mmCIF file of C-alpha atoms and ligand atoms in Angstrom:
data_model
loop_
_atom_site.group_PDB
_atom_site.id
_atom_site.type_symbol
_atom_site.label_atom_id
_atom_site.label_comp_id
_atom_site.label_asym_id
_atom_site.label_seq_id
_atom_site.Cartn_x
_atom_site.Cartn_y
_atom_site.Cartn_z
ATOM 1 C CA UNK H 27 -28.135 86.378 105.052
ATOM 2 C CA UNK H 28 -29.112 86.317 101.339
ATOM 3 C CA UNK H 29 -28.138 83.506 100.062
ATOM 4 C CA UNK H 30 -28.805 84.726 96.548
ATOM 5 C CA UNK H 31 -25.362 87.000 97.450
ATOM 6 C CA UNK H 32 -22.070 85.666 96.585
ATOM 7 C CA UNK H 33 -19.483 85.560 99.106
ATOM 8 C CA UNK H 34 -17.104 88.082 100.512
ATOM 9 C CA UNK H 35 -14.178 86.311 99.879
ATOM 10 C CA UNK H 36 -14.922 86.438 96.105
ATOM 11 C CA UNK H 37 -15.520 90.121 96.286
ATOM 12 C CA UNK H 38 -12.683 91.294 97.774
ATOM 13 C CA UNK H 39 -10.107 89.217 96.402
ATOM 14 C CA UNK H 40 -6.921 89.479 98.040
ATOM 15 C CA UNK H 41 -4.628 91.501 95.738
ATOM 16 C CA UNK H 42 -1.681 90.196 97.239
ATOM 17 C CA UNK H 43 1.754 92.145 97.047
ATOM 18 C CA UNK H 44 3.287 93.819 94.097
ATOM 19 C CA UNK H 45 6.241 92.817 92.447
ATOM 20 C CA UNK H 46 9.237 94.006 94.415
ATOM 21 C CA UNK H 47 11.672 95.681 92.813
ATOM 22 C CA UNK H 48 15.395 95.639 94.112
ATOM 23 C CA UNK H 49 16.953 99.117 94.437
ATOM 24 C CA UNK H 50 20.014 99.738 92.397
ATOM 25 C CA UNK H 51 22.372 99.467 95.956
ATOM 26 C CA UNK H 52 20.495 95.742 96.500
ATOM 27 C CA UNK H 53 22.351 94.741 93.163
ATOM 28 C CA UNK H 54 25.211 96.730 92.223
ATOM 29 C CA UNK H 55 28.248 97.218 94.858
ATOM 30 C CA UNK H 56 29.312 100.625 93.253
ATOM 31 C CA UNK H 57 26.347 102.049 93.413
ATOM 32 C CA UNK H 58 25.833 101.165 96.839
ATOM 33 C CA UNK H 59 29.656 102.165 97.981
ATOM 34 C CA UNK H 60 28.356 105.712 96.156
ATOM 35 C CA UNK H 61 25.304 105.817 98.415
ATOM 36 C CA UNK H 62 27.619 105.436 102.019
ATOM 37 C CA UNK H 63 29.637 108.509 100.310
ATOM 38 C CA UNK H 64 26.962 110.434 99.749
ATOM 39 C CA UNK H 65 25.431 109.401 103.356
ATOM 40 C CA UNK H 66 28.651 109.998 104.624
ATOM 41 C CA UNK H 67 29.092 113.091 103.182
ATOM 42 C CA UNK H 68 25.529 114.890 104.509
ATOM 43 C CA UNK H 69 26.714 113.920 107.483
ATOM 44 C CA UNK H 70 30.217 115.720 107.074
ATOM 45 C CA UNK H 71 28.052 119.044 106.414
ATOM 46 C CA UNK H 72 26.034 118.948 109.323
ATOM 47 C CA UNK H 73 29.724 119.165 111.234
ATOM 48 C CA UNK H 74 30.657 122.124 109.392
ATOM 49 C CA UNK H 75 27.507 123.745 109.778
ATOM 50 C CA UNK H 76 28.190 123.538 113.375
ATOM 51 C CA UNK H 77 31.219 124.972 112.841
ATOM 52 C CA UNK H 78 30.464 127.708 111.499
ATOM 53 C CA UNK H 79 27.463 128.202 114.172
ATOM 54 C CA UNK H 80 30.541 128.869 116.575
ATOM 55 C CA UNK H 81 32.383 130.918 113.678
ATOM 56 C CA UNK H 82 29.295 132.844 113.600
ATOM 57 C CA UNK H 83 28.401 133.363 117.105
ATOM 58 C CA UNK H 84 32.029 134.812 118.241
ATOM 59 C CA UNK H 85 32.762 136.589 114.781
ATOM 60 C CA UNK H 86 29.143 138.237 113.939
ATOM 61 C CA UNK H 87 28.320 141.281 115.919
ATOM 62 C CA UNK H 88 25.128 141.768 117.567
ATOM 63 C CA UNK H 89 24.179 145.292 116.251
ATOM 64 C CA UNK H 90 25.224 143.785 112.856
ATOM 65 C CA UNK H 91 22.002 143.440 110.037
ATOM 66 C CA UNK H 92 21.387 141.657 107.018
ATOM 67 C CA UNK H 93 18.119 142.534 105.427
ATOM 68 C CA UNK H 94 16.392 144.161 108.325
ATOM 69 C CA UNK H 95 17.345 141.335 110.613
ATOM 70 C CA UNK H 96 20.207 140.607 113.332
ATOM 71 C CA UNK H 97 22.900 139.594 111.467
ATOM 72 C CA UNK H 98 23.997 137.449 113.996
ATOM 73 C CA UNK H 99 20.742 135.593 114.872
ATOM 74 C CA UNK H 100 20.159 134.815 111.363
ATOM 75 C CA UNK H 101 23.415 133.443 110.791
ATOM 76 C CA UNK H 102 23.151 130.911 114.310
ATOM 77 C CA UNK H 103 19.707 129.730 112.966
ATOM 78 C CA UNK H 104 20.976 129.051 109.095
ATOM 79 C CA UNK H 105 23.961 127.175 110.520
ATOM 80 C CA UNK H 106 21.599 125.564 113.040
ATOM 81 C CA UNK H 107 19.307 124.748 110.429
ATOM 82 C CA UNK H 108 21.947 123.402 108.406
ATOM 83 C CA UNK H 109 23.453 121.167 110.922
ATOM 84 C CA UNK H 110 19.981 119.501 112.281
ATOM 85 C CA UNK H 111 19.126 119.537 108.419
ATOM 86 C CA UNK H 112 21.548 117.531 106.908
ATOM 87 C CA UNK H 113 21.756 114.949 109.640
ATOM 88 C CA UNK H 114 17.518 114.320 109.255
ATOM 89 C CA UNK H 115 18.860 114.107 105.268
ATOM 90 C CA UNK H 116 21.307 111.846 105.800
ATOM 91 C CA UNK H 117 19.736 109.140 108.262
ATOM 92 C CA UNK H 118 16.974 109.631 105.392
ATOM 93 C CA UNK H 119 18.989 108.515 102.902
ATOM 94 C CA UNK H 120 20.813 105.809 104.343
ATOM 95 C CA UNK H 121 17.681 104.187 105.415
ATOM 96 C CA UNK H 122 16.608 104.952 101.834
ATOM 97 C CA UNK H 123 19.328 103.337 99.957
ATOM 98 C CA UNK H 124 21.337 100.905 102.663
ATOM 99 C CA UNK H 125 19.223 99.702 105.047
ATOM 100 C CA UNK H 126 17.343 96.371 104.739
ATOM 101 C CA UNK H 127 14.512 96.294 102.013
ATOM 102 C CA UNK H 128 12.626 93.872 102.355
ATOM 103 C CA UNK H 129 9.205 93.381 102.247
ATOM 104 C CA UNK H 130 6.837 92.415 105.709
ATOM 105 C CA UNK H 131 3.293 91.685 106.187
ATOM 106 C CA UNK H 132 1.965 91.971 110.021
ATOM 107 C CA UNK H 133 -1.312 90.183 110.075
ATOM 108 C CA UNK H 134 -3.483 91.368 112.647
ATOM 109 C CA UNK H 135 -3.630 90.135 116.435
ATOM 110 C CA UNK H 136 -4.566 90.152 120.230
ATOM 111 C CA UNK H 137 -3.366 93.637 121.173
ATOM 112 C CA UNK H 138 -0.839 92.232 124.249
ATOM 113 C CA UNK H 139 2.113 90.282 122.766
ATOM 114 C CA UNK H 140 3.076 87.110 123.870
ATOM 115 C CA UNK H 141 6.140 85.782 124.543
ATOM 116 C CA UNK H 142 7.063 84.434 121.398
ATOM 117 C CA UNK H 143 6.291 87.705 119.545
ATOM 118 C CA UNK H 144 8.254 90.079 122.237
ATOM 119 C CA UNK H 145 11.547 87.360 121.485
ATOM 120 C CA UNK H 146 10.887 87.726 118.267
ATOM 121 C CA UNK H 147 10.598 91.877 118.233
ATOM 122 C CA UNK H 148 13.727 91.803 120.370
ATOM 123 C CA UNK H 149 15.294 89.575 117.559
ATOM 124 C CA UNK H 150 13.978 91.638 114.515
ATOM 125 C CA UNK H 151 15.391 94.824 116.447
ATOM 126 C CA UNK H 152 18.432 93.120 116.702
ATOM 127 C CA UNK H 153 18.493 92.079 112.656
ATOM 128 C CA UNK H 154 17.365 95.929 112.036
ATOM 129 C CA UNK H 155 20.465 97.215 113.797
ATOM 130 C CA UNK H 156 22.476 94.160 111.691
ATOM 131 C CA UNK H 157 20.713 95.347 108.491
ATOM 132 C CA UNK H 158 21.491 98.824 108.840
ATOM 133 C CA UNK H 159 25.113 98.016 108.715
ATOM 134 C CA UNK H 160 26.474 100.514 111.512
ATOM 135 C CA UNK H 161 28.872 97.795 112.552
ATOM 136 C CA UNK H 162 30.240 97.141 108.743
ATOM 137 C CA UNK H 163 29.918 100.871 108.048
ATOM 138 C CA UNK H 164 32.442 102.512 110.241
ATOM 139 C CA UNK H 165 32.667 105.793 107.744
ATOM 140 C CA UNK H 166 28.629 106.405 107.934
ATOM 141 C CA UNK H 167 28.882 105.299 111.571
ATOM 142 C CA UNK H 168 31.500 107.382 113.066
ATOM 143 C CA UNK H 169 30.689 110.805 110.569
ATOM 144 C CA UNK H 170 26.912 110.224 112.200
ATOM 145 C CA UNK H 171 28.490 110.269 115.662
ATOM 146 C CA UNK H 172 30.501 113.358 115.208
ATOM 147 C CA UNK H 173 27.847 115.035 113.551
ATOM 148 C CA UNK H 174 25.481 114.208 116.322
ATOM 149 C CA UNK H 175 28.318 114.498 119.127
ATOM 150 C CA UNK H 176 29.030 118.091 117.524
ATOM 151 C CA UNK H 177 25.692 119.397 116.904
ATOM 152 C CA UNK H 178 25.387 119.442 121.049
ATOM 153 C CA UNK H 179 27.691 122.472 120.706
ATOM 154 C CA UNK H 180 25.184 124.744 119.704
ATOM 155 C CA UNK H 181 23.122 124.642 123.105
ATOM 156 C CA UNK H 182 26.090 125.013 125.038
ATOM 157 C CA UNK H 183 28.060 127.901 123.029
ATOM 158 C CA UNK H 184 25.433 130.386 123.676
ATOM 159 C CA UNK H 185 26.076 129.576 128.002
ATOM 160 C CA UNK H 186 28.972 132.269 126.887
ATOM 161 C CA UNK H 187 26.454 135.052 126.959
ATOM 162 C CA UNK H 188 26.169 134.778 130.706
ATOM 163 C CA UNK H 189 29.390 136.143 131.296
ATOM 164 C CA UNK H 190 30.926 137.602 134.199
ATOM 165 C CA UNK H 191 28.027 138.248 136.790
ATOM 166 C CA UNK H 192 30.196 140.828 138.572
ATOM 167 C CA UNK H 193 30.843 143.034 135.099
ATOM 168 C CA UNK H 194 30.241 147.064 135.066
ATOM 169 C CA UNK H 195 27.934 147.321 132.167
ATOM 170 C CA UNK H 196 29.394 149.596 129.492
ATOM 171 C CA UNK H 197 28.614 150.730 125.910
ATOM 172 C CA UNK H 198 31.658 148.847 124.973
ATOM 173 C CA UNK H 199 30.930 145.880 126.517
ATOM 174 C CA UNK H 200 27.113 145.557 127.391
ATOM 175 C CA UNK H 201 26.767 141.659 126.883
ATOM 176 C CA UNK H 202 28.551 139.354 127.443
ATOM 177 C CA UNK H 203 30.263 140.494 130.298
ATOM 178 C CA UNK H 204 27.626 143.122 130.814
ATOM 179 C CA UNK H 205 27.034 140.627 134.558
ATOM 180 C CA UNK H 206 24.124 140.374 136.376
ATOM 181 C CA UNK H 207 25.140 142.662 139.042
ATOM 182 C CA UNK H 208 25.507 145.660 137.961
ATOM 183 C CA UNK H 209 22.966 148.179 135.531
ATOM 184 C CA UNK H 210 24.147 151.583 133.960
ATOM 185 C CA UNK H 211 22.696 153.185 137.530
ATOM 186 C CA UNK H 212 25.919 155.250 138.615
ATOM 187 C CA UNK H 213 26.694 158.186 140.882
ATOM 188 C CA UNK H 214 25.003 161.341 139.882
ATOM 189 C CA UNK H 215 22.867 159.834 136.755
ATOM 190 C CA UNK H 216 19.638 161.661 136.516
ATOM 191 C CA UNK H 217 16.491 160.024 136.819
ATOM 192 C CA UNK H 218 14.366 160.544 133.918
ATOM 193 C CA UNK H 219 10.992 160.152 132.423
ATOM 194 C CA UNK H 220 10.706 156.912 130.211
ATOM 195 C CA UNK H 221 10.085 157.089 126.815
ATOM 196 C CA UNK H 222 10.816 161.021 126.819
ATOM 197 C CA UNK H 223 13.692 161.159 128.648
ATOM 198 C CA UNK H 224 12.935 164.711 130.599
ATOM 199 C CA UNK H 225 15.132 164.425 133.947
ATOM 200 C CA UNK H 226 12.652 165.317 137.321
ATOM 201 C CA UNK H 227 12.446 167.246 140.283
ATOM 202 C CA UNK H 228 11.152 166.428 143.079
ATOM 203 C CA UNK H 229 8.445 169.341 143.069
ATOM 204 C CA UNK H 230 7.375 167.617 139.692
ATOM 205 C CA UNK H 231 5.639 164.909 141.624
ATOM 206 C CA UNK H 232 2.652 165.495 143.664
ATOM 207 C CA UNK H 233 2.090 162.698 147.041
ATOM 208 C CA UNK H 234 0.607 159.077 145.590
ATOM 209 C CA UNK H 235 2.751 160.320 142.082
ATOM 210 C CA UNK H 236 4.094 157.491 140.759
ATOM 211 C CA UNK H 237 6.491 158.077 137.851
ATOM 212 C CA UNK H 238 7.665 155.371 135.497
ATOM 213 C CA UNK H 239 11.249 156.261 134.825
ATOM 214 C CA UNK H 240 14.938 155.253 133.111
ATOM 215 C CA UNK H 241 18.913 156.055 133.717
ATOM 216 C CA UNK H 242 19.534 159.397 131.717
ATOM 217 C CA UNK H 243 22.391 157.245 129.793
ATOM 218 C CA UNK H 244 20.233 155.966 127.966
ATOM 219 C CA UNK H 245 19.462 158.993 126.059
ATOM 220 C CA UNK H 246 23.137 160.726 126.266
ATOM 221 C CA UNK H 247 24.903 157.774 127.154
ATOM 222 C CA UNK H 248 25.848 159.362 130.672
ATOM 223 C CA UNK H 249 29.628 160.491 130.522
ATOM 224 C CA UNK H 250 30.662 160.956 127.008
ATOM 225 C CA UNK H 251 27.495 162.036 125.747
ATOM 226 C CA UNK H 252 26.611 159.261 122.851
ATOM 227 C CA UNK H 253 22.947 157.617 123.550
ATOM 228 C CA UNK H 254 23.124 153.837 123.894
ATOM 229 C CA UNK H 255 22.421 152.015 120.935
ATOM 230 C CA UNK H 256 21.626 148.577 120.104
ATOM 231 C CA UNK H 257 21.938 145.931 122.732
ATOM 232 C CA UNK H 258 24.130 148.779 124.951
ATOM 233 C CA UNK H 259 20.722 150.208 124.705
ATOM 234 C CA UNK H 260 18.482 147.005 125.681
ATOM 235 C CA UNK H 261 20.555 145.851 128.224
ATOM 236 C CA UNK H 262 20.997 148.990 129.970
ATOM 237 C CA UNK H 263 16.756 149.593 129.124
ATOM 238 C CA UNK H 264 15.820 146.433 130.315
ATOM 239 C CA UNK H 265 17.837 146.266 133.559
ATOM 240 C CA UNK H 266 18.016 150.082 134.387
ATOM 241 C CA UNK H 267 14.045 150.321 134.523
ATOM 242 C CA UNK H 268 12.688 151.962 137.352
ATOM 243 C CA UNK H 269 9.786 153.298 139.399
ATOM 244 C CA UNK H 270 9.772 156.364 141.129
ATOM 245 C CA UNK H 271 7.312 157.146 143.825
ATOM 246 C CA UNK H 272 6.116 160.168 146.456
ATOM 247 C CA UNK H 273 4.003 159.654 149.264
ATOM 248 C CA UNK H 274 4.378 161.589 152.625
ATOM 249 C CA UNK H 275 8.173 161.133 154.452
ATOM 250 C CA UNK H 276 6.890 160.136 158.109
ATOM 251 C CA UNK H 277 5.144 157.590 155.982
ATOM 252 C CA UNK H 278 8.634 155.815 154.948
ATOM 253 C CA UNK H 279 10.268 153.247 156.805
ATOM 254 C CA UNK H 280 13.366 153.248 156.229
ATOM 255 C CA UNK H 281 15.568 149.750 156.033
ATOM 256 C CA UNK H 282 18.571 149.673 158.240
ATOM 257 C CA UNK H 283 21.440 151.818 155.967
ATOM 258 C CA UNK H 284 19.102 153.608 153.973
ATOM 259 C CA UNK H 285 17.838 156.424 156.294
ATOM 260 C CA UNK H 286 19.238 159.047 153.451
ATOM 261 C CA UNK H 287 18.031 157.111 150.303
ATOM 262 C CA UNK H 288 15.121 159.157 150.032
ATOM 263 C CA UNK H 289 14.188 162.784 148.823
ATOM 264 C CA UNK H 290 11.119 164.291 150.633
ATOM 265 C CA UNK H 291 9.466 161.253 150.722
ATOM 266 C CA UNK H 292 10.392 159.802 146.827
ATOM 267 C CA UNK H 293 11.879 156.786 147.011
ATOM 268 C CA UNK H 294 12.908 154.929 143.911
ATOM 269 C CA UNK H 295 12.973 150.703 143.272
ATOM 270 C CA UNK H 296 13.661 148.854 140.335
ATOM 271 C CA UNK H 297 10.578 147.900 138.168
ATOM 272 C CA UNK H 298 11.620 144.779 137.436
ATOM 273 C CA UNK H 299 9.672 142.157 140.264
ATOM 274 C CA UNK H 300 11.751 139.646 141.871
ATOM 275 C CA UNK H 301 10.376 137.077 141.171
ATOM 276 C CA UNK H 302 10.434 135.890 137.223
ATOM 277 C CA UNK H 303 11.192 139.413 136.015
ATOM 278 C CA UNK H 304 7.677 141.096 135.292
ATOM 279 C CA UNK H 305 7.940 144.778 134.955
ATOM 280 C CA UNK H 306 5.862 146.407 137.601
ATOM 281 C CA UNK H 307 3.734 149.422 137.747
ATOM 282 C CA UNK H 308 0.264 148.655 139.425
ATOM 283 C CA UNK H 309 0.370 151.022 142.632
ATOM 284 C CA UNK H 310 -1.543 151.881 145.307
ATOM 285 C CA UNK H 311 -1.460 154.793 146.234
ATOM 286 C CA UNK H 312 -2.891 154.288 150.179
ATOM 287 C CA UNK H 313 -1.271 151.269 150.813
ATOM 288 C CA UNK H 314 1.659 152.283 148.983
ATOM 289 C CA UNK H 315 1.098 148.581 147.593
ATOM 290 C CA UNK H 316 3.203 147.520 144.357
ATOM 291 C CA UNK H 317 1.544 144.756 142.425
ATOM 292 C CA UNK H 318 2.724 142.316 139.725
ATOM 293 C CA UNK H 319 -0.054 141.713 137.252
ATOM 294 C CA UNK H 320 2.071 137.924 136.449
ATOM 295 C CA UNK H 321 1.851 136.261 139.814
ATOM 296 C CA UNK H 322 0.439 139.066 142.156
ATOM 297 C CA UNK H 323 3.540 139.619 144.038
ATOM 298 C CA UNK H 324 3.054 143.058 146.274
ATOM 299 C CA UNK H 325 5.513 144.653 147.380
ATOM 300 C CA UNK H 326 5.406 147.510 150.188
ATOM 301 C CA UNK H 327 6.986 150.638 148.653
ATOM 302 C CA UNK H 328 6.818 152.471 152.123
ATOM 303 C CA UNK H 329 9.068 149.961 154.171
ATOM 304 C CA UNK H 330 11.621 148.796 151.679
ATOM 305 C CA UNK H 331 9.605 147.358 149.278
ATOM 306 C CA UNK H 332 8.964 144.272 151.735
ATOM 307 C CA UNK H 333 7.322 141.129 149.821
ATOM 308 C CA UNK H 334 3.572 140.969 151.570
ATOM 309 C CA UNK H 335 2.271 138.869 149.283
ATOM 310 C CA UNK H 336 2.832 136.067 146.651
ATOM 311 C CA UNK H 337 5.675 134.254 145.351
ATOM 312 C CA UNK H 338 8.578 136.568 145.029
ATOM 313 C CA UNK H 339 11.306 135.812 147.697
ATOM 314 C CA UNK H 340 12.583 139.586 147.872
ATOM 315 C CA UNK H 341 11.993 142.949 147.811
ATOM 316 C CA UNK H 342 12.762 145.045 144.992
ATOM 317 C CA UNK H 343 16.315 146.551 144.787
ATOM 318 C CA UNK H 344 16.207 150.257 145.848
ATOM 319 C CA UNK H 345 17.775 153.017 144.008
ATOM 320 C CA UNK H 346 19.532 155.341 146.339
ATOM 321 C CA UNK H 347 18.166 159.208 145.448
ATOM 322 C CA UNK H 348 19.931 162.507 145.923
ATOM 323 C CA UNK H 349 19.362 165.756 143.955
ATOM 324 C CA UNK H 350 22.093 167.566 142.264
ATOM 325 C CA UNK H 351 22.911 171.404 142.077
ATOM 326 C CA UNK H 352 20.503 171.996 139.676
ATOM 327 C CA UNK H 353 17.624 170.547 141.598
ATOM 328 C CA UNK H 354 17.312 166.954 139.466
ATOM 329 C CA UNK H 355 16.757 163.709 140.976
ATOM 330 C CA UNK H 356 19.982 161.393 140.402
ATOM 331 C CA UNK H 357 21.416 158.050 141.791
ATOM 332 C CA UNK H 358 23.806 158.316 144.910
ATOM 333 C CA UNK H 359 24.860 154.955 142.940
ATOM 334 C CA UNK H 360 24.293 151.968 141.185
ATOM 335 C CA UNK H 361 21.799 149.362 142.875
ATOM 336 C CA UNK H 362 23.347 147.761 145.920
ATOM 337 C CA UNK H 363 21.937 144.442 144.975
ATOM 338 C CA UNK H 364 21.176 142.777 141.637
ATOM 339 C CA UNK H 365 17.948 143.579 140.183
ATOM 340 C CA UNK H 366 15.846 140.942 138.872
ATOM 341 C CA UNK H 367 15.248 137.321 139.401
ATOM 342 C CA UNK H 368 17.237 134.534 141.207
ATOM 343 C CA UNK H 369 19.820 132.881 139.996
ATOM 344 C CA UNK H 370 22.538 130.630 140.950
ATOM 345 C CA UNK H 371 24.852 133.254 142.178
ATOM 346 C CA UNK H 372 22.649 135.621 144.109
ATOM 347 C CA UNK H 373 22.676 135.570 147.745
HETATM 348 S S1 LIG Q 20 6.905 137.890 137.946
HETATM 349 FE FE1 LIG Q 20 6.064 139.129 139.458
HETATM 350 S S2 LIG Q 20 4.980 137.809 140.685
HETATM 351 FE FE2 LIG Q 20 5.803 136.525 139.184
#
């Protein structure tokens, strides 16, 4: 070392701490009984912001829009907002302007603590929770409780959009209520084409055809003729999909029941795999093999749509087929099982 050097001590002289300056609630008792209003108050907001999340979700419809957007989904996450917004404010502030403010210096030491600094942690905790004044603050106290107590409605009010499982889906009542049961499927629908919507005979499909395909009420809304709109038209879209295929009839076998649930050899199952919901389309046509690009689920289309491989627990739900007098392929019925993924209620 260079002697010639002066020391480190001299050039880095410790600084030391600033002046501290006392906030106005430290010193003056009305400015401080303001601050636990205001507190209080931001608090008070965040409960009617929650409020009006369950004002919203019953009173705003979901086909409603504001600015492009569901109306209702952008009122839910303003109010949500709101509510998780002004509590974050509020603890802010009250930590800001009422909690302890004093000022610490931690010097540096051996990473585990010893005893005397874990007693002494527990005890600063303990003066923290003192210091904050939630025992002499029973207004900022109790508004924070509610507001945090209330703000726990919001993950349970949407549980309403479950609904009934057992529900006939309608364009009056799609969701909730629209049930996991049932799908716009009904006696004598046509099946149709997706996307275009042109109903099918069976002389349209040549054997190893496979024909992605919808309910016809989705395009005239079945009996009285309207199209499904809105989320009539996702939920009956996104439940109601299909997949209809041909291969030769003494190739079929049929599950116990279902002998007549096919038309020269097309048989029709839901698109929608069994086991987390994929939609389904990746056939082959000599195994008669139905694959599910998410988890590689097969299903065998020829023998009830049997699981032979991967993690789904069931075979897809099959659409019973008939033609009507005009020659078009239509439901006998709605699916005899719910399509889709498990859940709690499904046997
Ligand atoms: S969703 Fe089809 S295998 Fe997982």
């Amino acid at each position: 070392m260079d002697e010639n050097l002066p020391a480190r001590d001299d050039l880095y002289a410790n600084p030391g701490l600033p002046e501290h300056h006392w906030r106005p609630t430290d010193v003056d008792p009305k400015a401080e009984r303001r601050a636990e209003r205001q507190v209080a108050t931001l608090f008070v907001l965040s409960a009617i912001c929650t409020v009006l999340f369950v004002v919203a979700y019953f009173s705003v419809g979901k086909d409603d829009t504001v600015i492009g957007l569901g109306a209702q989904n952008v009122s839910l996450g303003l109010a949500l907002s709101g509510a998780l917004l002004f509590i974050g404010i509020g603890i802010i502030q009250w930590a800001r302007k009422l909690m302890g403010d004093h000022e610490i210096v931690e010097y540096r030491h051996p990473a585990s603590s010893s005893e005397e600094d874990r007693a002494a942690t527990v005890e600063a905790l303990q003066l923290g929770l003192e210091e904050s004044g939630i025992g002499r603050r029973p207004l900022v106290r109790n508004s924070l409780l509610g507001a945090v107590g209330l703000v726990g409605v919001t993950a349970i009010v949407p549980l309403w959009d479950l609904g009934p499982t057992n529900a006939k889906v309608t364009k009056e009542q799609p969701y909730p209520g629209a049930g996991l049961e049932h799908t716009v499927w009904d006696q004598g629908m046509r099946v149709v084409r997706d996307v275009v919507g042109t109903p099918i005979k069976p002389s349209d499909l040549q054997i190893g055809d496979l024909v992605n395909a919808e309910p016809e009420a989705l395009f005239n809304g079945g009996e009285d003729g309207e199209p499904l709109e809105g989320v009539a038209l996702q939920v009956g879209k996104s439940k109601g999909a299909v997949v209809v295929v041909r291969m030769e009839p003494e190739q079929i076998t049929p599950g116990k029941g279902r002998e007549n649930w096919s038309v020269d050899g097309i048989v029709c199952y839901s698109k929608i795999c069994t086991h987390v919901g994929c939609p389904i389309s990746l056939y082959e046509r000599t195994t008669h093999h139905l694959l599910c690009p998410c988890h590689q689920s097969t299903f065998d289309l020829a023998d009830s749509a049997r699981v032979v491989f991967g993690p789904a627990a069931r075979p897809l739900p099959q659409l019973p087929l008939a033609v009507d007098d005009e020659g078009y392929l239509v439901a006998q019925s709605d699916f005899t099982e719910p399509v889709g993924p498990s859940y709690w209620e499904r046997g």
